[in-house]
Amino acid sequence: MTGYDNLLIIYYSGTGNAKRVSEWIAEKAKEEKINTLVIPFWKYLKEPLPDLKGNTLIGFCSATHGFNLPHSFLKLIFRFKEFPKSDVFIINTRAG
Protein backbone atom coordinates (compact mmCIF):
# COMPACT_ATOMS: atom_id res chain seq x y z
CA MET A 1 0.00 0.00 0.00
CA THR A 2 2.99 2.23 -0.32
CA GLY A 3 2.28 5.59 -1.91
CA TYR A 4 -1.16 6.17 -0.39
CA ASP A 5 -2.11 8.78 2.18
CA ASN A 6 -5.57 7.33 2.86
CA LEU A 7 -7.40 4.04 2.76
CA LEU A 8 -11.19 4.06 2.61
CA ILE A 9 -12.98 0.71 2.82
CA ILE A 10 -16.75 0.41 2.51
CA TYR A 11 -18.00 -3.03 3.45
CA TYR A 12 -21.27 -4.95 3.17
CA SER A 13 -21.35 -7.85 5.61
CA GLY A 14 -24.06 -10.24 6.73
CA THR A 15 -22.16 -12.73 8.88
CA GLY A 16 -19.11 -10.57 9.63
CA ASN A 17 -16.63 -12.08 7.14
CA ALA A 18 -16.41 -8.99 4.92
CA LYS A 19 -16.14 -6.75 7.97
CA ARG A 20 -13.28 -8.82 9.37
CA VAL A 21 -11.38 -8.85 6.06
CA SER A 22 -11.79 -5.06 5.90
CA GLU A 23 -10.38 -4.76 9.42
CA TRP A 24 -7.37 -6.96 8.56
CA ILE A 25 -6.53 -4.75 5.59
CA ALA A 26 -6.98 -1.63 7.73
CA GLU A 27 -4.59 -3.01 10.37
CA LYS A 28 -1.87 -3.41 7.75
CA ALA A 29 -2.51 0.09 6.39
CA LYS A 30 -2.24 1.58 9.89
CA GLU A 31 1.10 -0.19 10.36
CA GLU A 32 2.27 1.75 7.29
CA LYS A 33 0.96 5.01 8.81
CA ILE A 34 -1.88 5.36 6.30
CA ASN A 35 -4.95 7.31 7.43
CA THR A 36 -7.64 4.59 7.47
CA LEU A 37 -11.43 4.70 7.44
CA VAL A 38 -13.54 1.51 7.45
CA ILE A 39 -17.29 2.02 7.27
CA PRO A 40 -20.31 -0.22 6.76
CA PHE A 41 -22.47 0.17 3.67
CA TRP A 42 -25.50 1.37 5.66
CA LYS A 43 -23.49 4.11 7.36
CA TYR A 44 -22.11 5.32 4.02
CA LEU A 45 -25.69 5.73 2.78
CA LYS A 46 -26.62 7.92 5.78
CA GLU A 47 -23.54 10.02 6.49
CA PRO A 48 -21.23 12.05 4.28
CA LEU A 49 -17.65 10.90 3.93
CA PRO A 50 -14.93 13.07 5.43
CA ASP A 51 -12.82 15.11 3.04
CA LEU A 52 -9.72 12.98 2.52
CA LYS A 53 -6.71 14.91 1.28
CA GLY A 54 -3.99 13.20 -0.69
CA ASN A 55 -3.71 9.96 -2.60
CA THR A 56 -6.61 7.68 -1.57
CA LEU A 57 -7.04 3.94 -2.11
CA ILE A 58 -10.70 2.85 -2.04
CA GLY A 59 -11.80 -0.67 -1.22
CA PHE A 60 -15.21 -2.27 -1.54
CA CYS A 61 -15.58 -5.49 0.43
CA SER A 62 -18.73 -7.59 0.39
CA ALA A 63 -20.13 -11.01 1.06
CA THR A 64 -21.21 -13.21 -1.83
CA HIS A 65 -24.95 -13.30 -2.51
CA GLY A 66 -26.12 -15.49 -5.37
CA PHE A 67 -22.58 -15.93 -6.77
CA ASN A 68 -22.08 -12.14 -6.90
CA LEU A 69 -22.11 -8.97 -4.84
CA PRO A 70 -25.50 -7.86 -3.48
CA HIS A 71 -27.39 -5.73 -6.03
CA SER A 72 -27.54 -2.68 -3.73
CA PHE A 73 -23.76 -2.83 -3.22
CA LEU A 74 -23.13 -3.16 -6.96
CA LYS A 75 -25.28 -0.06 -7.51
CA LEU A 76 -23.14 1.81 -4.98
CA ILE A 77 -19.92 0.81 -6.75
CA PHE A 78 -21.20 1.81 -10.20
CA ARG A 79 -22.45 5.18 -8.93
CA PHE A 80 -19.56 5.99 -6.57
CA LYS A 81 -18.33 9.47 -7.45
CA GLU A 82 -16.26 10.47 -4.42
CA PHE A 83 -12.51 10.81 -4.79
CA PRO A 84 -12.21 10.62 -8.59
CA LYS A 85 -8.96 9.27 -10.03
CA SER A 86 -8.38 7.13 -6.93
CA ASP A 87 -7.27 3.55 -7.16
CA VAL A 88 -9.94 0.98 -6.28
CA PHE A 89 -10.04 -2.67 -5.25
CA ILE A 90 -12.98 -5.03 -4.73
CA ILE A 91 -13.04 -8.06 -2.44
CA ASN A 92 -15.83 -10.60 -2.55
CA THR A 93 -15.83 -12.91 0.51
CA ARG A 94 -17.64 -16.17 1.05
CA ALA A 95 -18.23 -18.55 3.93
CA GLY A 96 -16.33 -21.79 4.02
PDB file of N, CA and C in Angstrom, residues 21-76:
ATOM      1  N   VAL A  21     -12.399  -9.018   7.111  1.00  0.00           N
ATOM      2  CA  VAL A  21     -11.383  -8.851   6.057  1.00  0.00           C
ATOM      3  C   VAL A  21     -11.025  -7.371   5.924  1.00  0.00           C
ATOM      4  N   SER A  22     -12.035  -6.504   5.970  1.00  0.00           N
ATOM      5  CA  SER A  22     -11.792  -5.056   5.903  1.00  0.00           C
ATOM      6  C   SER A  22     -10.917  -4.597   7.058  1.00  0.00           C
ATOM      7  N   GLU A  23     -11.177  -5.127   8.246  1.00  0.00           N
ATOM      8  CA  GLU A  23     -10.380  -4.765   9.424  1.00  0.00           C
ATOM      9  C   GLU A  23      -8.940  -5.253   9.310  1.00  0.00           C
ATOM     10  N   TRP A  24      -8.738  -6.452   8.752  1.00  0.00           N
ATOM     11  CA  TRP A  24      -7.372  -6.962   8.557  1.00  0.00           C
ATOM     12  C   TRP A  24      -6.578  -6.056   7.627  1.00  0.00           C
ATOM     13  N   ILE A  25      -7.207  -5.645   6.544  1.00  0.00           N
ATOM     14  CA  ILE A  25      -6.533  -4.751   5.590  1.00  0.00           C
ATOM     15  C   ILE A  25      -6.225  -3.418   6.261  1.00  0.00           C
ATOM     16  N   ALA A  26      -7.179  -2.906   7.031  1.00  0.00           N
ATOM     17  CA  ALA A  26      -6.981  -1.629   7.726  1.00  0.00           C
ATOM     18  C   ALA A  26      -5.833  -1.717   8.733  1.00  0.00           C
ATOM     19  N   GLU A  27      -5.701  -2.834   9.420  1.00  0.00           N
ATOM     20  CA  GLU A  27      -4.594  -3.013  10.372  1.00  0.00           C
ATOM     21  C   GLU A  27      -3.250  -2.878   9.672  1.00  0.00           C
ATOM     22  N   LYS A  28      -3.121  -3.500   8.509  1.00  0.00           N
ATOM     23  CA  LYS A  28      -1.867  -3.408   7.748  1.00  0.00           C
ATOM     24  C   LYS A  28      -1.609  -1.977   7.275  1.00  0.00           C
ATOM     25  N   ALA A  29      -2.659  -1.300   6.838  1.00  0.00           N
ATOM     26  CA  ALA A  29      -2.508   0.091   6.389  1.00  0.00           C
ATOM     27  C   ALA A  29      -2.062   0.984   7.548  1.00  0.00           C
ATOM     28  N   LYS A  30      -2.616   0.772   8.709  1.00  0.00           N
ATOM     29  CA  LYS A  30      -2.238   1.576   9.890  1.00  0.00           C
ATOM     30  C   LYS A  30      -0.782   1.343  10.266  1.00  0.00           C
ATOM     31  N   GLU A  31      -0.313   0.105  10.098  1.00  0.00           N
ATOM     32  CA  GLU A  31       1.101  -0.187  10.359  1.00  0.00           C
ATOM     33  C   GLU A  31       2.002   0.630   9.443  1.00  0.00           C
ATOM     34  N   GLU A  32       1.503   0.942   8.249  1.00  0.00           N
ATOM     35  CA  GLU A  32       2.265   1.747   7.286  1.00  0.00           C
ATOM     36  C   GLU A  32       1.958   3.237   7.419  1.00  0.00           C
ATOM     37  N   LYS A  33       1.278   3.609   8.503  1.00  0.00           N
ATOM     38  CA  LYS A  33       0.963   5.014   8.814  1.00  0.00           C
ATOM     39  C   LYS A  33       0.031   5.649   7.786  1.00  0.00           C
ATOM     40  N   ILE A  34      -0.886   4.858   7.250  1.00  0.00           N
ATOM     41  CA  ILE A  34      -1.882   5.362   6.299  1.00  0.00           C
ATOM     42  C   ILE A  34      -3.148   5.710   7.062  1.00  0.00           C
ATOM     43  N   ASN A  35      -3.682   6.903   6.830  1.00  0.00           N
ATOM     44  CA  ASN A  35      -4.948   7.311   7.425  1.00  0.00           C
ATOM     45  C   ASN A  35      -6.034   6.353   6.934  1.00  0.00           C
ATOM     46  N   THR A  36      -6.735   5.683   7.850  1.00  0.00           N
ATOM     47  CA  THR A  36      -7.636   4.593   7.471  1.00  0.00           C
ATOM     48  C   THR A  36      -9.046   4.835   7.981  1.00  0.00           C
ATOM     49  N   LEU A  37     -10.013   4.583   7.098  1.00  0.00           N
ATOM     50  CA  LEU A  37     -11.429   4.696   7.442  1.00  0.00           C
ATOM     51  C   LEU A  37     -12.145   3.464   6.909  1.00  0.00           C
ATOM     52  N   VAL A  38     -12.765   2.694   7.807  1.00  0.00           N
ATOM     53  CA  VAL A  38     -13.537   1.506   7.446  1.00  0.00           C
ATOM     54  C   VAL A  38     -14.968   1.753   7.885  1.00  0.00           C
ATOM     55  N   ILE A  39     -15.894   1.737   6.928  1.00  0.00           N
ATOM     56  CA  ILE A  39     -17.288   2.024   7.271  1.00  0.00           C
ATOM     57  C   ILE A  39     -18.236   1.009   6.640  1.00  0.00           C
ATOM     58  N   PRO A  40     -19.313   0.686   7.349  1.00  0.00           N
ATOM     59  CA  PRO A  40     -20.305  -0.220   6.758  1.00  0.00           C
ATOM     60  C   PRO A  40     -21.135   0.484   5.692  1.00  0.00           C
ATOM     61  N   PHE A  41     -21.644  -0.307   4.781  1.00  0.00           N
ATOM     62  CA  PHE A  41     -22.473   0.169   3.672  1.00  0.00           C
ATOM     63  C   PHE A  41     -23.612   1.066   4.158  1.00  0.00           C
ATOM     64  N   TRP A  42     -24.333   0.620   5.179  1.00  0.00           N
ATOM     65  CA  TRP A  42     -25.504   1.368   5.662  1.00  0.00           C
ATOM     66  C   TRP A  42     -25.107   2.741   6.206  1.00  0.00           C
ATOM     67  N   LYS A  43     -23.938   2.824   6.822  1.00  0.00           N
ATOM     68  CA  LYS A  43     -23.486   4.114   7.360  1.00  0.00           C
ATOM     69  C   LYS A  43     -23.091   5.061   6.228  1.00  0.00           C
ATOM     70  N   TYR A  44     -22.469   4.505   5.179  1.00  0.00           N
ATOM     71  CA  TYR A  44     -22.106   5.319   4.021  1.00  0.00           C
ATOM     72  C   TYR A  44     -23.347   5.960   3.414  1.00  0.00           C
ATOM     73  N   LEU A  45     -24.455   5.217   3.374  1.00  0.00           N
ATOM     74  CA  LEU A  45     -25.690   5.728   2.781  1.00  0.00           C
ATOM     75  C   LEU A  45     -26.301   6.862   3.593  1.00  0.00           C
ATOM     76  N   LYS A  46     -25.991   6.938   4.895  1.00  0.00           N
ATOM     77  CA  LYS A  46     -26.624   7.918   5.781  1.00  0.00           C
ATOM     78  C   LYS A  46     -25.748   9.117   6.122  1.00  0.00           C
ATOM     79  N   GLU A  47     -24.445   8.961   6.052  1.00  0.00           N
ATOM     80  CA  GLU A  47     -23.542  10.020   6.495  1.00  0.00           C
ATOM     81  C   GLU A  47     -22.550  10.393   5.405  1.00  0.00           C
ATOM     82  N   PRO A  48     -22.226  11.666   5.292  1.00  0.00           N
ATOM     83  CA  PRO A  48     -21.228  12.054   4.278  1.00  0.00           C
ATOM     84  C   PRO A  48     -19.833  11.573   4.673  1.00  0.00           C
ATOM     85  N   LEU A  49     -19.031  11.293   3.679  1.00  0.00           N
ATOM     86  CA  LEU A  49     -17.648  10.905   3.928  1.00  0.00           C
ATOM     87  C   LEU A  49     -16.832  12.123   4.316  1.00  0.00           C
ATOM     88  N   PRO A  50     -15.812  11.936   5.139  1.00  0.00           N
ATOM     89  CA  PRO A  50     -14.929  13.073   5.433  1.00  0.00           C
ATOM     90  C   PRO A  50     -14.133  13.438   4.191  1.00  0.00           C
ATOM     91  N   ASP A  51     -13.635  14.642   4.165  1.00  0.00           N
ATOM     92  CA  ASP A  51     -12.823  15.107   3.041  1.00  0.00           C
ATOM     93  C   ASP A  51     -11.408  14.558   3.224  1.00  0.00           C
ATOM     94  N   LEU A  52     -11.039  13.589   2.427  1.00  0.00           N
ATOM     95  CA  LEU A  52      -9.718  12.980   2.524  1.00  0.00           C
ATOM     96  C   LEU A  52      -8.772  13.680   1.555  1.00  0.00           C
ATOM     97  N   LYS A  53      -7.705  14.217   2.085  1.00  0.00           N
ATOM     98  CA  LYS A  53      -6.708  14.912   1.276  1.00  0.00           C
ATOM     99  C   LYS A  53      -5.577  13.957   0.923  1.00  0.00           C
ATOM    100  N   GLY A  54      -5.108  14.036  -0.282  1.00  0.00           N
ATOM    101  CA  GLY A  54      -3.989  13.204  -0.691  1.00  0.00           C
ATOM    102  C   GLY A  54      -4.431  12.015  -1.528  1.00  0.00           C
ATOM    103  N   ASN A  55      -3.499  11.132  -1.759  1.00  0.00           N
ATOM    104  CA  ASN A  55      -3.710   9.958  -2.596  1.00  0.00           C
ATOM    105  C   ASN A  55      -4.508   8.909  -1.815  1.00  0.00           C
ATOM    106  N   THR A  56      -5.704   8.562  -2.297  1.00  0.00           N
ATOM    107  CA  THR A  56      -6.610   7.675  -1.571  1.00  0.00           C
ATOM    108  C   THR A  56      -6.820   6.368  -2.328  1.00  0.00           C
ATOM    109  N   LEU A  57      -6.715   5.266  -1.600  1.00  0.00           N
ATOM    110  CA  LEU A  57      -7.044   3.943  -2.106  1.00  0.00           C
ATOM    111  C   LEU A  57      -8.423   3.587  -1.553  1.00  0.00           C
ATOM    112  N   ILE A  58      -9.324   3.165  -2.437  1.00  0.00           N
ATOM    113  CA  ILE A  58     -10.697   2.850  -2.038  1.00  0.00           C
ATOM    114  C   ILE A  58     -10.932   1.360  -2.208  1.00  0.00           C
ATOM    115  N   GLY A  59     -11.473   0.747  -1.160  1.00  0.00           N
ATOM    116  CA  GLY A  59     -11.796  -0.671  -1.216  1.00  0.00           C
ATOM    117  C   GLY A  59     -13.277  -0.896  -0.981  1.00  0.00           C
ATOM    118  N   PHE A  60     -13.827  -1.821  -1.730  1.00  0.00           N
ATOM    119  CA  PHE A  60     -15.207  -2.271  -1.540  1.00  0.00           C
ATOM    120  C   PHE A  60     -15.129  -3.748  -1.187  1.00  0.00           C
ATOM    121  N   CYS A  61     -15.662  -4.115  -0.043  1.00  0.00           N
ATOM    122  CA  CYS A  61     -15.582  -5.485   0.428  1.00  0.00           C
ATOM    123  C   CYS A  61     -16.991  -5.966   0.765  1.00  0.00           C
ATOM    124  N   SER A  62     -17.362  -7.109   0.204  1.00  0.00           N
ATOM    125  CA  SER A  62     -18.728  -7.593   0.391  1.00  0.00           C
ATOM    126  C   SER A  62     -18.792  -9.103   0.433  1.00  0.00           C
ATOM    127  N   ALA A  63     -19.825  -9.583   1.073  1.00  0.00           N
ATOM    128  CA  ALA A  63     -20.129 -11.008   1.057  1.00  0.00           C
ATOM    129  C   ALA A  63     -20.684 -11.401  -0.307  1.00  0.00           C
ATOM    130  N   THR A  64     -20.640 -12.680  -0.595  1.00  0.00           N
ATOM    131  CA  THR A  64     -21.207 -13.207  -1.831  1.00  0.00           C
ATOM    132  C   THR A  64     -22.688 -13.508  -1.616  1.00  0.00           C
ATOM    133  N   HIS A  65     -23.509 -13.018  -2.523  1.00  0.00           N
ATOM    134  CA  HIS A  65     -24.950 -13.305  -2.508  1.00  0.00           C
ATOM    135  C   HIS A  65     -25.332 -13.758  -3.909  1.00  0.00           C
ATOM    136  N   GLY A  66     -25.744 -15.000  -4.046  1.00  0.00           N
ATOM    137  CA  GLY A  66     -26.124 -15.494  -5.375  1.00  0.00           C
ATOM    138  C   GLY A  66     -24.976 -15.462  -6.359  1.00  0.00           C
ATOM    139  N   PHE A  67     -23.783 -15.867  -5.931  1.00  0.00           N
ATOM    140  CA  PHE A  67     -22.582 -15.925  -6.772  1.00  0.00           C
ATOM    141  C   PHE A  67     -22.063 -14.552  -7.186  1.00  0.00           C
ATOM    142  N   ASN A  68     -22.499 -13.486  -6.520  1.00  0.00           N
ATOM    143  CA  ASN A  68     -22.085 -12.136  -6.899  1.00  0.00           C
ATOM    144  C   ASN A  68     -22.171 -11.231  -5.680  1.00  0.00           C
ATOM    145  N   LEU A  69     -21.878  -9.965  -5.875  1.00  0.00           N
ATOM    146  CA  LEU A  69     -22.105  -8.968  -4.841  1.00  0.00           C
ATOM    147  C   LEU A  69     -23.599  -8.673  -4.750  1.00  0.00           C
ATOM    148  N   PRO A  70     -24.092  -8.251  -3.582  1.00  0.00           N
ATOM    149  CA  PRO A  70     -25.496  -7.859  -3.485  1.00  0.00           C
ATOM    150  C   PRO A  70     -25.805  -6.714  -4.459  1.00  0.00           C
ATOM    151  N   HIS A  71     -26.998  -6.732  -5.020  1.00  0.00           N
ATOM    152  CA  HIS A  71     -27.388  -5.732  -6.026  1.00  0.00           C
ATOM    153  C   HIS A  71     -27.218  -4.303  -5.505  1.00  0.00           C
ATOM    154  N   SER A  72     -27.641  -4.044  -4.271  1.00  0.00           N
ATOM    155  CA  SER A  72     -27.537  -2.681  -3.728  1.00  0.00           C
ATOM    156  C   SER A  72     -26.080  -2.236  -3.610  1.00  0.00           C
ATOM    157  N   PHE A  73     -25.179  -3.167  -3.321  1.00  0.00           N
ATOM    158  CA  PHE A  73     -23.760  -2.830  -3.221  1.00  0.00           C
ATOM    159  C   PHE A  73     -23.165  -2.590  -4.608  1.00  0.00           C
ATOM    160  N   LEU A  74     -23.574  -3.395  -5.582  1.00  0.00           N
ATOM    161  CA  LEU A  74     -23.131  -3.159  -6.962  1.00  0.00           C
ATOM    162  C   LEU A  74     -23.565  -1.779  -7.448  1.00  0.00           C
ATOM    163  N   LYS A  75     -24.803  -1.399  -7.131  1.00  0.00           N
ATOM    164  CA  LYS A  75     -25.279  -0.063  -7.510  1.00  0.00           C
ATOM    165  C   LYS A  75     -24.400   1.021  -6.901  1.00  0.00           C
ATOM    166  N   LEU A  76     -24.019   0.843  -5.643  1.00  0.00           N
ATOM    167  CA  LEU A  76     -23.138   1.808  -4.983  1.00  0.00           C
ATOM    168  C   LEU A  76     -21.819   1.923  -5.734  1.00  0.00           C
TER     169      LEU A  76
END
